[in-house]
Amino acid sequence: MTSITGGAPAFDLDLWLTKYLGMIPQGIAGDAEIRSRLTTPFVDTTDEDVRKTRLSADEINSWLDYAGWNLWDFILGRASEGESGLIPRQEYETNSFVQQWNTYPTWIRQLTDELGVDGLLGLAQTARHEVGTKINVTRNWAASVCPILGRGIGITLDQDTADSRRDDLETLIQFGRRLQHGTWGGGSGLVSGRNFTLDVLAPEFLAQLVAQAQSLEDPEKLQAFRRFNAKTELFGFMLHYDCRAGMGDTGPYPLPDGRFAIVRDHFLNEDIYPWAGVAEGLPYAVTQVMIFPADKVKVTINDIMTTFSDPSNYLDYIESVAVFARDTRDTPMAELRVVTAEEMATYAQIAQKGTLSMYRDLAKKSTEQKIRDGIMVYTREFLFPHAMKAGLWDKWVAEGFDTLHPNTEAAWPTLASPKAAEILTPVLLFGGGFPPVSE
């Protein structure tokens, strides 16, 4: 039983920003390299191992080692992602990690007791036959990686040790793996292990969506779509406090005519937040099926459903699109409807007004209140979709789901201060977020 963090070369900042621990590159080559170093292939799932309730140290440490590289790879890609400037995202995200580590295991055990392992596996299949759902690949990743990152922060702050709360660590690892197995049916549960291709939708369902696509050759139609895409995307970001919980891409999906599709969800009317009134008049989610020429642009998608392309301006190459609305969270796929050009213009206008309203409200809030709001968003987002389906959400809220744990309160002053960078840089980038366990 060993961990790759124990054999890292001497620290060289430039090297460690181009290779994880100075050894392992980004992308597909990095996935192959990190896998070759693992003692057991526990980042992949099987029908048998997702049912285990106790894990060996080798299994845990292999999972932790891969998660450390996976997070590093993701963060380097995210470096180009903008922030609104009004929302203290790093502060609320890192406090959320601590909150999740200290509370998620309890909620996950309740959810597992309610549904059973087979019920979790079945629930995770939702991502294959629905759009406009938050039971998706982002939550598969975040429901385990984010709270376990909170473990790393807690260890750095001397709230825990690497060998304390072993049962909670196992609960979180297995919950994420069960969701991944339900979605993919085996093999790599992480998109980084699938060549950064998130082709999760069932082919027959995808074909029904693609069949509705209309050409954007008309410049006016193209401009109208680009305006709709930009305004609803920004609104979803702001409604979810400047994080990607408000959107998600899947694909690329190769099409019979040689082109490919990306399917994008924008979540616009999420009513579980106190400020959701700004979304009045919008459907719960809109889904864009965007079709591109495969000979002009190449696309990869990561574990938080974010698209990267070569060239980077991939939307300049879009050829056709279909836009759908899911009016409520539970609208059946049989009632998914095509959004007309007139509705797109209306929704874009409502989204723009809603974004401005969010900006005004945020400008009035204190930094502390914005951090608390952000913790609510980030802690709810990765479990509430599953709890809703299981009929547990209202019970959880009544039992104090949003109440800050004492360890979160204790970590807050440090994580919301200038000292945070000293703690977070090694945790997020240099393996410190995933300390190995011992026998």
Short mmCIF file of C-alpha atoms in Angstrom, two decimals:
data_model
loop_
_atom_site.label_atom_id
_atom_site.label_comp_id
_atom_site.label_asym_id
_atom_site.label_seq_id
_atom_site.Cartn_x
_atom_site.Cartn_y
_atom_site.Cartn_z
CA MET A 1 0.00 0.00 0.00
CA THR A 2 1.61 3.23 -1.22
CA SER A 3 0.50 6.62 -2.47
CA ILE A 4 2.06 8.54 -5.34
CA THR A 5 2.26 11.62 -3.14
CA GLY A 6 5.00 9.89 -1.20
CA GLY A 7 7.32 9.73 -4.22
CA ALA A 8 6.95 13.20 -5.67
CA PRO A 9 10.15 14.97 -6.83
CA ALA A 10 11.48 18.13 -5.22
CA PHE A 11 9.09 21.07 -5.52
CA ASP A 12 9.50 23.22 -8.63
CA LEU A 13 6.57 25.62 -9.11
CA ASP A 14 6.83 25.89 -12.89
CA LEU A 15 7.12 22.11 -13.25
CA TRP A 16 4.28 21.39 -10.82
CA LEU A 17 1.99 23.73 -12.73
CA THR A 18 2.60 21.81 -15.94
CA LYS A 19 2.73 18.32 -14.43
CA TYR A 20 0.85 17.04 -11.39
CA LEU A 21 3.36 16.57 -8.54
CA GLY A 22 6.00 17.33 -11.13
CA MET A 23 5.35 13.97 -12.80
CA ILE A 24 1.98 13.58 -14.51
CA PRO A 25 0.70 15.73 -17.42
CA GLN A 26 -2.79 16.95 -18.21
CA GLY A 27 -5.37 15.32 -20.43
CA ILE A 28 -5.54 11.86 -21.93
CA ALA A 29 -1.80 11.27 -21.50
CA GLY A 30 -2.10 12.21 -17.84
CA ASP A 31 -4.95 9.78 -17.30
CA ALA A 32 -2.85 6.94 -18.73
CA GLU A 33 0.14 7.93 -16.62
CA ILE A 34 -1.72 8.21 -13.31
CA ARG A 35 -3.46 4.89 -13.94
CA SER A 36 -0.12 3.19 -14.51
CA ARG A 37 0.96 4.33 -11.02
CA LEU A 38 -2.12 3.17 -9.09
CA THR A 39 -1.88 0.03 -6.98
CA THR A 40 -5.44 -1.02 -7.88
CA PRO A 41 -7.82 0.24 -10.61
CA PHE A 42 -10.44 1.46 -8.15
CA VAL A 43 -11.33 4.55 -10.18
CA ASP A 44 -13.19 2.13 -12.45
CA THR A 45 -16.41 0.52 -11.25
CA THR A 46 -17.83 -2.97 -11.39
CA ASP A 47 -21.17 -4.47 -10.37
CA GLU A 48 -19.44 -6.12 -7.44
CA ASP A 49 -17.20 -3.39 -6.04
CA VAL A 50 -19.86 -0.64 -5.93
CA ARG A 51 -21.72 -2.79 -3.38
CA LYS A 52 -18.81 -2.95 -0.95
CA THR A 53 -19.28 -1.20 2.38
CA ARG A 54 -15.67 -1.51 3.55
CA LEU A 55 -12.67 -0.54 1.45
CA SER A 56 -9.02 -1.50 1.72
CA ALA A 57 -6.31 1.10 2.15
CA ASP A 58 -5.08 0.33 -1.39
CA GLU A 59 -8.54 0.98 -2.82
CA ILE A 60 -8.95 4.23 -0.90
CA ASN A 61 -5.47 5.52 -1.72
CA SER A 62 -5.75 4.65 -5.40
CA TRP A 63 -9.02 6.59 -5.54
CA LEU A 64 -7.47 9.52 -3.65
CA ASP A 65 -4.38 9.60 -5.89
CA TYR A 66 -6.47 9.70 -9.04
CA ALA A 67 -8.84 12.31 -7.56
CA GLY A 68 -5.86 14.56 -6.80
CA TRP A 69 -4.67 14.46 -10.40
CA ASN A 70 -8.22 14.80 -11.73
CA LEU A 71 -8.82 17.94 -9.63
CA TRP A 72 -5.47 19.44 -10.68
CA ASP A 73 -6.30 18.82 -14.33
CA PHE A 74 -9.72 20.39 -13.89
CA ILE A 75 -8.43 23.47 -12.03
CA LEU A 76 -5.82 24.24 -14.70
CA GLY A 77 -8.60 24.12 -17.27
CA ARG A 78 -10.81 26.32 -15.13
CA ALA A 79 -8.15 29.01 -14.85
CA SER A 80 -9.70 30.85 -17.79
CA GLU A 81 -13.17 30.88 -16.24
CA GLY A 82 -14.35 34.35 -15.23
CA GLU A 83 -16.01 35.57 -12.05
CA SER A 84 -18.59 38.28 -11.57
CA GLY A 85 -16.45 40.22 -9.09
CA LEU A 86 -19.45 40.66 -6.79
CA ILE A 87 -19.45 37.17 -5.34
CA PRO A 88 -16.66 35.77 -3.10
CA ARG A 89 -16.62 32.42 -4.86
CA GLN A 90 -13.37 31.01 -3.49
CA GLU A 91 -14.47 31.83 0.04
CA TYR A 92 -17.85 30.16 -0.23
CA GLU A 93 -16.62 27.17 -2.23
CA THR A 94 -13.84 26.29 0.19
CA ASN A 95 -16.08 26.73 3.23
CA SER A 96 -18.62 24.56 1.43
CA PHE A 97 -16.06 21.78 1.09
CA VAL A 98 -15.58 21.77 4.86
CA GLN A 99 -19.35 21.85 5.40
CA GLN A 100 -19.85 18.93 3.03
CA TRP A 101 -17.13 16.81 4.65
CA ASN A 102 -18.76 17.28 8.03
CA THR A 103 -22.39 16.76 6.99
CA TYR A 104 -22.72 14.83 3.72
CA PRO A 105 -21.97 11.35 5.15
CA THR A 106 -25.07 11.56 7.38
CA TRP A 107 -27.37 12.62 4.54
CA ILE A 108 -25.88 10.09 2.11
CA ARG A 109 -26.47 7.24 4.55
CA GLN A 110 -30.08 8.31 4.90
CA LEU A 111 -30.46 8.44 1.12
CA THR A 112 -28.84 5.03 0.72
CA ASP A 113 -31.04 3.55 3.45
CA GLU A 114 -34.10 4.96 1.70
CA LEU A 115 -33.26 3.79 -1.84
CA GLY A 116 -30.79 0.96 -1.37
CA VAL A 117 -27.78 0.50 -3.64
CA ASP A 118 -29.96 -0.67 -6.54
CA GLY A 119 -32.15 2.40 -6.09
CA LEU A 120 -29.11 4.69 -6.31
CA LEU A 121 -27.92 2.90 -9.43
CA GLY A 122 -31.34 3.30 -11.01
CA LEU A 123 -31.57 6.95 -10.05
CA ALA A 124 -28.20 7.69 -11.66
CA GLN A 125 -29.47 6.30 -14.98
CA THR A 126 -31.59 9.46 -15.22
CA ALA A 127 -28.68 11.17 -16.96
CA ARG A 128 -29.00 8.75 -19.89
CA HIS A 129 -32.60 9.47 -20.79
CA GLU A 130 -33.35 13.00 -19.58
CA VAL A 131 -32.15 16.52 -20.31
CA GLY A 132 -32.71 19.47 -18.00
CA THR A 133 -31.88 17.30 -14.98
CA LYS A 134 -29.38 17.89 -12.21
CA ILE A 135 -29.04 14.18 -11.62
CA ASN A 136 -26.07 14.32 -13.95
CA VAL A 137 -22.36 13.69 -14.33
CA THR A 138 -21.34 16.88 -12.53
CA ARG A 139 -23.13 15.68 -9.39
CA ASN A 140 -21.62 12.20 -9.77
CA TRP A 141 -18.20 13.84 -9.54
CA ALA A 142 -18.88 16.57 -7.02
CA ALA A 143 -20.87 14.56 -4.46
CA SER A 144 -17.71 12.68 -3.51
CA VAL A 145 -14.73 14.78 -4.68
CA CYS A 146 -15.87 18.07 -3.10
CA PRO A 147 -16.54 16.80 0.45
CA ILE A 148 -13.36 14.72 0.37
CA LEU A 149 -11.51 17.87 -0.63
CA GLY A 150 -13.06 19.33 2.54
CA ARG A 151 -11.39 16.47 4.40
CA GLY A 152 -8.04 17.66 3.04
CA ILE A 153 -8.74 21.22 4.18
CA GLY A 154 -9.84 19.94 7.61
CA ILE A 155 -6.64 17.95 7.99
CA THR A 156 -4.59 21.02 7.04
CA LEU A 157 -6.47 23.00 9.71
CA ASP A 158 -5.93 20.23 12.31
CA GLN A 159 -9.65 19.46 12.51
CA ASP A 160 -9.02 15.85 11.45
CA THR A 161 -6.20 13.43 10.71
CA ALA A 162 -5.65 11.31 7.64
CA ASP A 163 -6.91 8.23 9.51
CA SER A 164 -9.85 9.73 11.38
CA ARG A 165 -13.43 9.19 10.19
CA ARG A 166 -12.47 6.34 7.88
CA ASP A 167 -16.12 5.24 7.61
CA ASP A 168 -17.16 8.70 6.39
CA LEU A 169 -14.43 8.64 3.75
CA GLU A 170 -15.57 5.23 2.53
CA THR A 171 -19.21 6.37 2.46
CA LEU A 172 -18.35 9.33 0.23
CA ILE A 173 -16.13 7.38 -2.15
CA GLN A 174 -18.71 4.66 -2.61
CA PHE A 175 -21.60 7.08 -3.05
CA GLY A 176 -19.86 8.79 -5.95
CA ARG A 177 -18.83 5.46 -7.47
CA ARG A 178 -22.40 4.14 -7.25
CA LEU A 179 -23.75 7.17 -9.05
CA GLN A 180 -21.05 6.82 -11.70
CA HIS A 181 -21.76 3.12 -12.14
CA GLY A 182 -25.47 3.75 -12.48
CA THR A 183 -24.80 6.32 -15.19
CA TRP A 184 -22.13 4.49 -17.18
CA GLY A 185 -22.75 0.85 -16.29
CA GLY A 186 -19.10 0.09 -15.51
CA GLY A 187 -15.57 1.09 -16.45
CA SER A 188 -14.29 4.57 -15.73
CA GLY A 189 -16.76 6.56 -13.69
CA LEU A 190 -14.87 9.74 -14.52
CA VAL A 191 -14.96 11.53 -17.85
CA SER A 192 -11.18 11.99 -17.66
CA GLY A 193 -10.97 8.20 -17.99
CA ARG A 194 -13.24 8.25 -21.05
CA ASN A 195 -10.99 10.40 -23.23
CA PHE A 196 -12.84 13.49 -21.97
CA THR A 197 -15.92 12.46 -23.94
CA LEU A 198 -19.24 12.76 -22.11
CA ASP A 199 -21.51 10.93 -24.54
CA VAL A 200 -23.98 9.94 -21.85
CA LEU A 201 -27.36 10.30 -23.59
CA ALA A 202 -28.90 7.10 -24.95
CA PRO A 203 -28.58 7.06 -28.79
CA GLU A 204 -32.30 6.75 -29.46
CA PHE A 205 -33.11 9.68 -27.15
CA LEU A 206 -30.35 11.82 -28.66
CA ALA A 207 -31.65 11.08 -32.15
CA GLN A 208 -35.07 12.46 -31.21
CA LEU A 209 -33.47 15.71 -30.07
CA VAL A 210 -31.15 16.08 -33.06
CA ALA A 211 -34.05 15.53 -35.47
CA GLN A 212 -35.51 18.89 -34.37
CA ALA A 213 -32.39 20.92 -35.24
CA GLN A 214 -32.80 23.84 -37.64
CA SER A 215 -30.15 25.51 -39.79
CA LEU A 216 -28.55 28.74 -38.56
CA GLU A 217 -27.40 29.78 -42.01
CA ASP A 218 -29.62 32.87 -41.76
CA PRO A 219 -27.49 35.52 -39.96
CA GLU A 220 -30.51 36.84 -38.07
CA LYS A 221 -31.33 33.39 -36.68
CA LEU A 222 -27.69 32.90 -35.71
CA GLN A 223 -27.55 36.22 -33.88
CA ALA A 224 -30.84 35.50 -32.10
CA PHE A 225 -29.54 32.15 -30.88
CA ARG A 226 -26.20 33.55 -29.75
CA ARG A 227 -28.01 36.27 -27.82
CA PHE A 228 -30.29 33.68 -26.20
CA ASN A 229 -27.38 31.40 -25.32
CA ALA A 230 -25.32 34.21 -23.78
CA LYS A 231 -28.11 35.77 -21.72
CA THR A 232 -29.52 32.52 -20.35
CA GLU A 233 -26.03 31.21 -19.56
CA LEU A 234 -25.12 34.35 -17.62
CA PHE A 235 -28.42 34.30 -15.76
CA GLY A 236 -27.93 30.65 -14.79
CA PHE A 237 -24.47 31.51 -13.48
CA MET A 238 -25.74 34.39 -11.39
CA LEU A 239 -28.77 32.52 -10.05
CA HIS A 240 -26.37 29.79 -8.85
CA TYR A 241 -23.98 32.33 -7.33
CA ASP A 242 -21.39 32.46 -10.07
CA CYS A 243 -20.78 28.72 -10.34
CA ARG A 244 -21.31 26.10 -13.04
CA ALA A 245 -24.13 24.35 -11.19
CA GLY A 246 -26.45 26.35 -13.43
CA MET A 247 -25.35 24.71 -16.68
CA GLY A 248 -23.83 21.57 -18.13
CA ASP A 249 -22.74 20.14 -21.49
CA THR A 250 -22.70 16.58 -22.75
CA GLY A 251 -21.04 15.19 -25.85
CA PRO A 252 -19.49 15.40 -28.30
CA TYR A 253 -21.89 13.02 -30.02
CA PRO A 254 -20.78 11.91 -33.52
CA LEU A 255 -23.67 12.11 -35.99
CA PRO A 256 -24.31 9.94 -39.08
CA ASP A 257 -23.69 12.88 -41.43
CA GLY A 258 -20.12 13.38 -40.14
CA ARG A 259 -20.92 16.28 -37.84
CA PHE A 260 -21.21 16.19 -34.05
CA ALA A 261 -23.58 17.54 -31.40
CA ILE A 262 -23.14 19.15 -28.00
CA VAL A 263 -26.20 19.13 -25.73
CA ARG A 264 -26.25 22.00 -23.22
CA ASP A 265 -28.57 22.56 -20.26
CA HIS A 266 -29.15 25.99 -18.71
CA PHE A 267 -30.99 25.78 -15.37
CA LEU A 268 -33.01 28.98 -15.08
CA ASN A 269 -35.84 28.64 -12.55
CA GLU A 270 -34.39 26.83 -9.53
CA ASP A 271 -37.01 27.49 -6.86
CA ILE A 272 -35.08 26.15 -3.85
CA TYR A 273 -33.27 29.47 -3.33
CA PRO A 274 -34.73 32.53 -1.56
CA TRP A 275 -33.79 34.83 -4.46
CA ALA A 276 -35.40 32.62 -7.14
CA GLY A 277 -38.19 35.14 -7.75
CA VAL A 278 -35.92 36.82 -10.32
CA ALA A 279 -36.60 33.80 -12.57
CA GLU A 280 -40.35 34.34 -12.81
CA GLY A 281 -41.55 33.68 -16.34
CA LEU A 282 -38.73 31.29 -17.24
CA PRO A 283 -38.94 27.50 -17.60
CA TYR A 284 -37.04 25.32 -15.14
CA ALA A 285 -34.40 24.58 -17.78
CA VAL A 286 -33.68 25.06 -21.45
CA THR A 287 -31.65 22.58 -23.48
CA GLN A 288 -29.69 23.47 -26.62
CA VAL A 289 -28.74 20.78 -29.12
CA MET A 290 -25.90 22.40 -31.06
CA ILE A 291 -24.43 20.82 -34.20
CA PHE A 292 -20.92 21.48 -35.54
CA PRO A 293 -18.72 20.34 -38.45
CA ALA A 294 -16.28 17.71 -37.19
CA ASP A 295 -13.61 18.74 -39.71
CA LYS A 296 -13.39 22.32 -38.42
CA VAL A 297 -13.55 22.10 -34.64
CA LYS A 298 -12.57 19.50 -32.02
CA VAL A 299 -14.21 19.30 -28.60
CA THR A 300 -13.55 17.69 -25.22
CA ILE A 301 -15.74 17.90 -22.10
CA ASN A 302 -14.58 17.44 -18.50
CA ASP A 303 -16.13 15.99 -15.34
CA ILE A 304 -18.03 19.17 -14.50
CA MET A 305 -19.59 19.18 -17.96
CA THR A 306 -17.51 22.07 -19.33
CA THR A 307 -16.60 22.20 -23.03
CA PHE A 308 -13.10 22.93 -24.32
CA SER A 309 -12.41 23.24 -28.01
CA ASP A 310 -9.77 23.72 -30.66
CA PRO A 311 -10.13 26.40 -31.90
CA SER A 312 -11.50 27.97 -28.72
CA ASN A 313 -14.22 29.98 -30.51
CA TYR A 314 -16.27 26.86 -31.27
CA LEU A 315 -19.60 28.72 -31.29
CA ASP A 316 -18.44 30.49 -34.44
CA TYR A 317 -18.73 27.14 -36.21
CA ILE A 318 -22.24 26.18 -35.14
CA GLU A 319 -24.38 25.10 -38.11
CA SER A 320 -27.75 24.16 -36.65
CA VAL A 321 -29.56 24.07 -33.33
CA ALA A 322 -32.68 22.94 -31.54
CA VAL A 323 -33.79 24.53 -28.26
CA PHE A 324 -36.12 22.77 -25.83
CA ALA A 325 -37.81 23.81 -22.59
CA ARG A 326 -38.43 21.69 -19.52
CA ASP A 327 -41.06 23.77 -17.79
CA THR A 328 -40.71 22.21 -14.32
CA ARG A 329 -38.13 20.03 -12.61
CA ASP A 330 -40.38 16.98 -13.06
CA THR A 331 -41.79 17.64 -16.53
CA PRO A 332 -41.73 14.26 -18.35
CA MET A 333 -39.53 13.99 -21.41
CA ALA A 334 -42.69 13.32 -23.44
CA GLU A 335 -43.69 16.90 -22.62
CA LEU A 336 -40.34 18.46 -23.48
CA ARG A 337 -41.21 21.20 -25.95
CA VAL A 338 -39.41 23.06 -28.70
CA VAL A 339 -38.80 26.73 -27.90
CA THR A 340 -39.94 29.03 -30.70
CA ALA A 341 -37.96 32.01 -31.96
CA GLU A 342 -40.44 34.34 -30.24
CA GLU A 343 -40.04 32.48 -26.93
CA MET A 344 -36.25 32.59 -27.23
CA ALA A 345 -36.40 36.37 -27.54
CA THR A 346 -38.76 36.62 -24.55
CA TYR A 347 -36.63 34.32 -22.37
CA ALA A 348 -33.47 36.22 -23.30
CA GLN A 349 -35.13 39.47 -22.22
CA ILE A 350 -36.36 38.00 -18.91
CA ALA A 351 -32.91 36.52 -18.26
CA GLN A 352 -31.23 39.85 -18.89
CA LYS A 353 -33.59 41.63 -16.48
CA GLY A 354 -33.10 38.86 -13.93
CA THR A 355 -29.32 39.16 -14.15
CA LEU A 356 -29.48 42.90 -13.56
CA SER A 357 -31.79 42.31 -10.61
CA MET A 358 -29.33 39.79 -9.18
CA TYR A 359 -26.49 42.30 -9.56
CA ARG A 360 -28.50 44.95 -7.70
CA ASP A 361 -29.40 42.57 -4.88
CA LEU A 362 -25.82 41.32 -4.56
CA ALA A 363 -24.49 44.86 -4.36
CA LYS A 364 -26.64 45.40 -1.26
CA LYS A 365 -25.52 42.24 0.56
CA SER A 366 -22.60 42.03 2.96
CA THR A 367 -19.67 39.77 2.16
CA GLU A 368 -20.70 37.50 5.03
CA GLN A 369 -24.23 37.11 3.67
CA LYS A 370 -22.93 36.35 0.19
CA ILE A 371 -20.63 33.66 1.59
CA ARG A 372 -23.57 32.15 3.49
CA ASP A 373 -25.73 32.23 0.37
CA GLY A 374 -22.92 30.65 -1.64
CA ILE A 375 -22.47 27.87 0.92
CA MET A 376 -26.21 27.19 0.66
CA VAL A 377 -25.95 26.86 -3.13
CA TYR A 378 -22.81 24.77 -3.23
CA THR A 379 -23.87 22.45 -0.43
CA ARG A 380 -27.41 21.94 -1.73
CA GLU A 381 -26.56 21.48 -5.39
CA PHE A 382 -24.81 18.11 -5.17
CA LEU A 383 -27.44 16.27 -3.11
CA PHE A 384 -30.83 17.95 -3.35
CA PRO A 385 -31.69 16.56 -6.84
CA HIS A 386 -31.34 13.02 -5.51
CA ALA A 387 -33.10 13.81 -2.23
CA MET A 388 -36.01 15.37 -4.14
CA LYS A 389 -36.50 12.18 -6.14
CA ALA A 390 -36.34 10.10 -2.96
CA GLY A 391 -38.88 12.33 -1.18
CA LEU A 392 -36.35 13.32 1.50
CA TRP A 393 -35.58 16.95 0.71
CA ASP A 394 -38.20 18.69 2.83
CA LYS A 395 -37.29 16.42 5.75
CA TRP A 396 -33.61 17.25 5.38
CA VAL A 397 -34.25 21.00 5.32
CA ALA A 398 -36.43 20.70 8.44
CA GLU A 399 -33.66 18.72 10.14
CA GLY A 400 -31.08 21.44 9.51
CA PHE A 401 -29.43 20.64 6.19
CA ASP A 402 -28.33 24.27 5.83
CA THR A 403 -27.09 24.72 9.41
CA LEU A 404 -23.38 25.39 9.42
CA HIS A 405 -21.32 22.74 11.17
CA PRO A 406 -19.03 23.95 14.01
CA ASN A 407 -15.98 22.97 11.94
CA THR A 408 -17.23 25.16 9.09
CA GLU A 409 -17.68 28.07 11.47
CA ALA A 410 -14.18 27.46 12.83
CA ALA A 411 -12.62 27.31 9.36
CA TRP A 412 -14.44 30.38 8.03
CA PRO A 413 -12.13 33.11 9.41
CA THR A 414 -9.10 31.45 7.82
CA LEU A 415 -10.70 30.49 4.52
CA ALA A 416 -12.21 33.95 4.08
CA SER A 417 -8.93 35.73 4.85
CA PRO A 418 -5.78 36.55 2.83
CA LYS A 419 -4.15 33.54 4.53
CA ALA A 420 -6.42 31.22 2.57
CA ALA A 421 -4.05 31.04 -0.39
CA GLU A 422 -1.31 29.57 1.79
CA ILE A 423 -3.62 26.70 2.70
CA LEU A 424 -5.55 26.24 -0.51
CA THR A 425 -2.74 26.23 -3.08
CA PRO A 426 -1.16 22.98 -1.85
CA VAL A 427 -4.60 21.50 -1.12
CA LEU A 428 -6.05 22.23 -4.56
CA LEU A 429 -2.99 21.90 -6.80
CA PHE A 430 -0.27 19.90 -5.13
CA GLY A 431 -1.99 16.81 -3.72
CA GLY A 432 -2.65 18.15 -0.23
CA GLY A 433 -6.40 17.76 -0.65
CA PHE A 434 -6.27 13.97 -0.71
CA PRO A 435 -3.95 12.65 2.04
CA PRO A 436 -3.59 8.85 1.97
CA VAL A 437 -4.83 6.58 4.74
CA SER A 438 -2.72 3.95 6.48
CA GLU A 439 -3.50 0.30 7.13
#
